[in-house]
Coordinates of N, CA and C in Angstrom, one line a residue:
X1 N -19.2 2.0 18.4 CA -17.8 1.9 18.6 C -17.1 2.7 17.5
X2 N -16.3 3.7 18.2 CA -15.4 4.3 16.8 C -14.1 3.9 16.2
X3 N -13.7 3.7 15.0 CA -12.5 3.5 14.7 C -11.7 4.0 14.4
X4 N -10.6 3.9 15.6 CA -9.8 5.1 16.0 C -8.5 4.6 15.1
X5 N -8.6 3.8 14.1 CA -7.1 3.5 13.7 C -6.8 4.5 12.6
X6 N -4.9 5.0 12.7 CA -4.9 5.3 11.9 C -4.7 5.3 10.3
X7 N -5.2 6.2 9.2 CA -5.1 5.4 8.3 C -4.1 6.5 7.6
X8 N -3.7 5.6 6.2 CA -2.8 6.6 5.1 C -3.6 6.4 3.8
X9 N -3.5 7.4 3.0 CA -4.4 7.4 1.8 C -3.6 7.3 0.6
X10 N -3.9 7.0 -0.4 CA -3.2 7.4 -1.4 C -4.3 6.8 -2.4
X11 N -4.1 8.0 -3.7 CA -5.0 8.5 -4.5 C -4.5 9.0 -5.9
X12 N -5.2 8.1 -6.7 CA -4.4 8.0 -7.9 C -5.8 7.6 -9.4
X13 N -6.0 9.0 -10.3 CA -7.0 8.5 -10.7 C -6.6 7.6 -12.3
X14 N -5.2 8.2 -12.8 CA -4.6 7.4 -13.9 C -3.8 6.6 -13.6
X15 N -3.5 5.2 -13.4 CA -2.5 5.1 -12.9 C -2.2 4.4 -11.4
X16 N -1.6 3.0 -10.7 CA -1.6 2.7 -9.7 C -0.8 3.2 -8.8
X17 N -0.7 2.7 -7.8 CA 0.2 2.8 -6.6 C 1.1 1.4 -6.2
X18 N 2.7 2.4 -6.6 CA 3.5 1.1 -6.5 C 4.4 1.1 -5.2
X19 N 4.6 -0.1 -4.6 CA 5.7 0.1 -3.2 C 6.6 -1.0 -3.1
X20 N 8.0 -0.8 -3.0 CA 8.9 -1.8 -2.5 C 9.7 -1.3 -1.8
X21 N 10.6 -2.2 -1.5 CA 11.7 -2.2 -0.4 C 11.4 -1.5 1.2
X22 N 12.5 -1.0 1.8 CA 12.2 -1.2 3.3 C 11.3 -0.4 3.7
X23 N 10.3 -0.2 4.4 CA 9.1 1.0 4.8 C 8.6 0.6 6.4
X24 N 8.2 1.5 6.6 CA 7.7 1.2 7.9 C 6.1 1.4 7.8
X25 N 5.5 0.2 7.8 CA 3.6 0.1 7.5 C 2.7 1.2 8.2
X26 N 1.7 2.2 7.6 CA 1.0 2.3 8.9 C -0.2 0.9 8.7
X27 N -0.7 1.1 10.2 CA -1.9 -0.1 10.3 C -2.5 -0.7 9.3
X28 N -3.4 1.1 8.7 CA -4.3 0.6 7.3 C -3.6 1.4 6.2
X29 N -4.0 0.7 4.8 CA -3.7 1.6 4.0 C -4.9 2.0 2.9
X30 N -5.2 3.3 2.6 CA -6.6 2.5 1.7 C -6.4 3.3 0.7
X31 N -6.2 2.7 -0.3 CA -5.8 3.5 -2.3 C -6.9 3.1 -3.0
X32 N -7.0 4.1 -3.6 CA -8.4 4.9 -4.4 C -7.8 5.2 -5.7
X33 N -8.2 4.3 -6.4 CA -7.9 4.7 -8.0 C -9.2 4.8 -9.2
X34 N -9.0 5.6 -10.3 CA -9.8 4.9 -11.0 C -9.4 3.9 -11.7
X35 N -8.7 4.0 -12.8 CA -7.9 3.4 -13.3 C -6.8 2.6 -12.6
X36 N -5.9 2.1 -12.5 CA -4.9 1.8 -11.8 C -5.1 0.4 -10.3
X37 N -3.6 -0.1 -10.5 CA -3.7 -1.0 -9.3 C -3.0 -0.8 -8.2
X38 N -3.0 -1.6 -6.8 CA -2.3 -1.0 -6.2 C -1.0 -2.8 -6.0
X39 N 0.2 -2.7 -6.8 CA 1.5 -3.1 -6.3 C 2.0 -3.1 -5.2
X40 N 2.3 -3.9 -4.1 CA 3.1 -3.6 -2.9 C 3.6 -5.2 -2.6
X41 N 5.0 -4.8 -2.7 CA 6.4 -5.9 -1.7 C 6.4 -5.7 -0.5
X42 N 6.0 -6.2 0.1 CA 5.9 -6.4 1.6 C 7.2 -7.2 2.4
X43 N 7.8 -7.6 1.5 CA 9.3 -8.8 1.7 C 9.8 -7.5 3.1
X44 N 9.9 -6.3 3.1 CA 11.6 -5.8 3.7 C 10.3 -5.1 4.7
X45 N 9.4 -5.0 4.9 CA 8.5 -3.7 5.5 C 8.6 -4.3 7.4
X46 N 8.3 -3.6 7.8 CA 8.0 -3.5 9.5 C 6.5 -3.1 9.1
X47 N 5.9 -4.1 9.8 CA 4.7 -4.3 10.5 C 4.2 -3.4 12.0
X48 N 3.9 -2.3 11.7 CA 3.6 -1.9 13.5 C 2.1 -3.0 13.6
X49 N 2.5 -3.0 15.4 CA 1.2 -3.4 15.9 C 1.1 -5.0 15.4
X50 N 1.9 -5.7 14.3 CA 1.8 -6.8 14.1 C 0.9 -7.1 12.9
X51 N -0.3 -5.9 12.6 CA -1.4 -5.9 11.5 C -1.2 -4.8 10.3
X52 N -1.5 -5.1 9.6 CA -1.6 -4.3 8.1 C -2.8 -4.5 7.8
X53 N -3.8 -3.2 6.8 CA -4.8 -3.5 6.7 C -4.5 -2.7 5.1
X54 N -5.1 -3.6 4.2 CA -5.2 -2.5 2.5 C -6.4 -2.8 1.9
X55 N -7.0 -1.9 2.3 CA -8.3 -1.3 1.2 C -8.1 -0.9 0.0
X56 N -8.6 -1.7 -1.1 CA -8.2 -1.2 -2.3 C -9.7 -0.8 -2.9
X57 N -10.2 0.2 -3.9 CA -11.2 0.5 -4.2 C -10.7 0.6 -6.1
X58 N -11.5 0.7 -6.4 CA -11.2 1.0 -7.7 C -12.0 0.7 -9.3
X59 N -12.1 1.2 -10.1 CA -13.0 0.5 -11.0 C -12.5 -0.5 -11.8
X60 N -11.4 -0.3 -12.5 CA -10.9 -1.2 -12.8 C -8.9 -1.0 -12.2
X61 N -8.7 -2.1 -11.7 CA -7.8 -2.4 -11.3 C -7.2 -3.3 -9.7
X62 N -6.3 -4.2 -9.6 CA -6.4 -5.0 -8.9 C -5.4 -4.6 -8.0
X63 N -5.2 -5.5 -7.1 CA -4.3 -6.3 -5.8 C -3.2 -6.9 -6.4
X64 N -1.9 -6.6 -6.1 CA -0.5 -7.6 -6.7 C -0.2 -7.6 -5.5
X65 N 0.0 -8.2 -4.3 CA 1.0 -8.3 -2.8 C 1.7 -9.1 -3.1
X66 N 2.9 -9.3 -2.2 CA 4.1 -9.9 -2.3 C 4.1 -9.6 -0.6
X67 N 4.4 -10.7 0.0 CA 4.8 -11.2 1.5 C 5.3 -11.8 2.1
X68 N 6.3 -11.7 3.2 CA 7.2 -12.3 3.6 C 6.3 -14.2 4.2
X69 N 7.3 -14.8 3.8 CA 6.8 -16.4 4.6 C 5.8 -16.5 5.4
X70 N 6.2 -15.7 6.5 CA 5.6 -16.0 8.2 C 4.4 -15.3 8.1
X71 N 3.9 -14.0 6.9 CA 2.3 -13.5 7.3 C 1.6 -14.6 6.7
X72 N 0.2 -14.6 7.9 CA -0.6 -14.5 7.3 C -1.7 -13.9 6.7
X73 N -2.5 -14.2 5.4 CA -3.2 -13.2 4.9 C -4.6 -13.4 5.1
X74 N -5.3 -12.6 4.9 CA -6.9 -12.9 4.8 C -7.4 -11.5 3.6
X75 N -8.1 -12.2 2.8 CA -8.7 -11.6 1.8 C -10.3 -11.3 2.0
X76 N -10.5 -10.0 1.4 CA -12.3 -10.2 0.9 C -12.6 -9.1 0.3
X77 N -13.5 -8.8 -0.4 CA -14.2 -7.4 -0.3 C -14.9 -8.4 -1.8
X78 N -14.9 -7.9 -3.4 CA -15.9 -8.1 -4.2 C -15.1 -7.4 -5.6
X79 N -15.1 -8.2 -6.5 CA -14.8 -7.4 -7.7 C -16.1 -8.5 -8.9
X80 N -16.2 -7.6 -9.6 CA -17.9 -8.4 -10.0 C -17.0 -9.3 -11.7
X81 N -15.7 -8.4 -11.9 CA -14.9 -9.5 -13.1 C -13.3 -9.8 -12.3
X82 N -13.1 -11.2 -11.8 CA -11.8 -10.6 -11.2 C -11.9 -11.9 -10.2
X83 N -10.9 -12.6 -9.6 CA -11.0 -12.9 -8.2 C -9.9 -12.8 -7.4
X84 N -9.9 -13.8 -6.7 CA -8.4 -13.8 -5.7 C -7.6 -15.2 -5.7
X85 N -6.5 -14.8 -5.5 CA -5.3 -16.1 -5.9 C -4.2 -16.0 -4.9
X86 N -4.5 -16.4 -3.7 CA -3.5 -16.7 -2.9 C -2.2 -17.3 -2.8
X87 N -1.4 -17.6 -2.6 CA -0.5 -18.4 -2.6 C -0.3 -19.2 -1.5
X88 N 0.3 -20.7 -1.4 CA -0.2 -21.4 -0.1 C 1.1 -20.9 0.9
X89 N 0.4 -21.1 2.2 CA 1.1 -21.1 2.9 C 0.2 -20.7 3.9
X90 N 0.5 -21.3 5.4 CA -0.3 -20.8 7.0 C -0.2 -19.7 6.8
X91 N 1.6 -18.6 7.1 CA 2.0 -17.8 7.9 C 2.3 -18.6 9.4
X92 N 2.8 -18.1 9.8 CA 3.4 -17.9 11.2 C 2.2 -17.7 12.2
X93 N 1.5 -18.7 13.3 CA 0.7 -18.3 14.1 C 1.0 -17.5 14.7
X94 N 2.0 -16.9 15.4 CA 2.3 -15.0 16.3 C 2.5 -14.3 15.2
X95 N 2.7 -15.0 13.8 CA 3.4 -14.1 12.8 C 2.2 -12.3 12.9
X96 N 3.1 -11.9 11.6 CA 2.0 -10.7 11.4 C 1.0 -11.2 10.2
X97 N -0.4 -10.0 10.3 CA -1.6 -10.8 9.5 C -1.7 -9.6 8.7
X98 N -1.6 -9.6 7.5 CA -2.4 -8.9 6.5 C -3.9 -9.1 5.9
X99 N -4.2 -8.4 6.3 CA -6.0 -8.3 5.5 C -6.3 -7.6 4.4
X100 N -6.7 -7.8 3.3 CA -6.6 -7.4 2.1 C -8.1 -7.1 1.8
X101 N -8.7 -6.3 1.7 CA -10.1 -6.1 1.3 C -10.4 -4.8 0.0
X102 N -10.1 -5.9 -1.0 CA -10.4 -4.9 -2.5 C -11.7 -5.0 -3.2
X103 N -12.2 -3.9 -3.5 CA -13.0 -3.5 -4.4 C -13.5 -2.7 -5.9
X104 N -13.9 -3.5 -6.5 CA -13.8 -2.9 -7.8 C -14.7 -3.8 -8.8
X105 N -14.7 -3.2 -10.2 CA -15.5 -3.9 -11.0 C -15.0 -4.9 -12.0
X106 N -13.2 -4.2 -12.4 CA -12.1 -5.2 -12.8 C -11.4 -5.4 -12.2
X107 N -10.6 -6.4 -12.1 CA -9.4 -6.6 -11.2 C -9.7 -7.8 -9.9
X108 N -9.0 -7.9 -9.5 CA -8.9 -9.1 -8.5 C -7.5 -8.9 -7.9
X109 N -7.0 -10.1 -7.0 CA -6.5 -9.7 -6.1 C -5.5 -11.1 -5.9
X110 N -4.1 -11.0 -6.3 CA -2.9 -12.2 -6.2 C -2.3 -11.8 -5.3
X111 N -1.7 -12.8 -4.4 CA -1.0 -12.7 -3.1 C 0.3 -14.1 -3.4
X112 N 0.9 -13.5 -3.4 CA 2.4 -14.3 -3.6 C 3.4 -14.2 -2.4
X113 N 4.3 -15.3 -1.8 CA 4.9 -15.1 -0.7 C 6.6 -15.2 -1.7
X114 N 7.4 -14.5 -1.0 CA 8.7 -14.3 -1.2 C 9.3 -15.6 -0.7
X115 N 10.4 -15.8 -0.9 CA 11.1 -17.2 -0.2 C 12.3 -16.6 0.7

């Protein structure tokens, strides 16, 4: 099976990748740093398709998300110093789902919802 979705890159070897306010998501996103983390407010964003997908890779540096109420999230990938810190909440069962899958050797991965 091929994976026809499309993705957006962003690539940053000093330095992370930062995003707020209104945007329109593609599907996946996958940021590639060496150095650096990847920041993203998701509070004001349009969701196509309902899903967001962010691949983070990186040696050292983490995941900061920020999310409206109603997503829900799902996390995974591996950072071997580092973990993941959710914040509670379901999300919205029809809501939209973000999937968060970071990788790296520092860094980890916090997920905070907006009120």
């Amino acid at each position: 099976m091929t994976n026809t979705t499309p993705k957006s890159w962003k690539i940053s070897l000093l330095g992370g990748v930062k995003q707020r306010g209104p945007q329109r998501l593609p599907e996946h996103l996958v940021v590639v740093t060496a150095v650096g983390g990847a920041d993203l407010d998701l509070t004001g964003a349009a969701f196509s398709g309902g899903r967001f997908t962010l691949t983070k890779v990186s040696f050292a540096g983490g995941v900061k998300l920020t999310v409206p109420a109603g997503v829900r999230v799902e996390v995974g990938g591996f950072h071997l110093f580092g973990g993941h810190r959710v914040e509670q909440g379901a999300g919205a069962p029809d809501g939209p789902v973000v999937t968060v899958r970071a990788y790296g050797v520092f860094g980890g991965v916090r997920v905070g919802r907006s009120s």
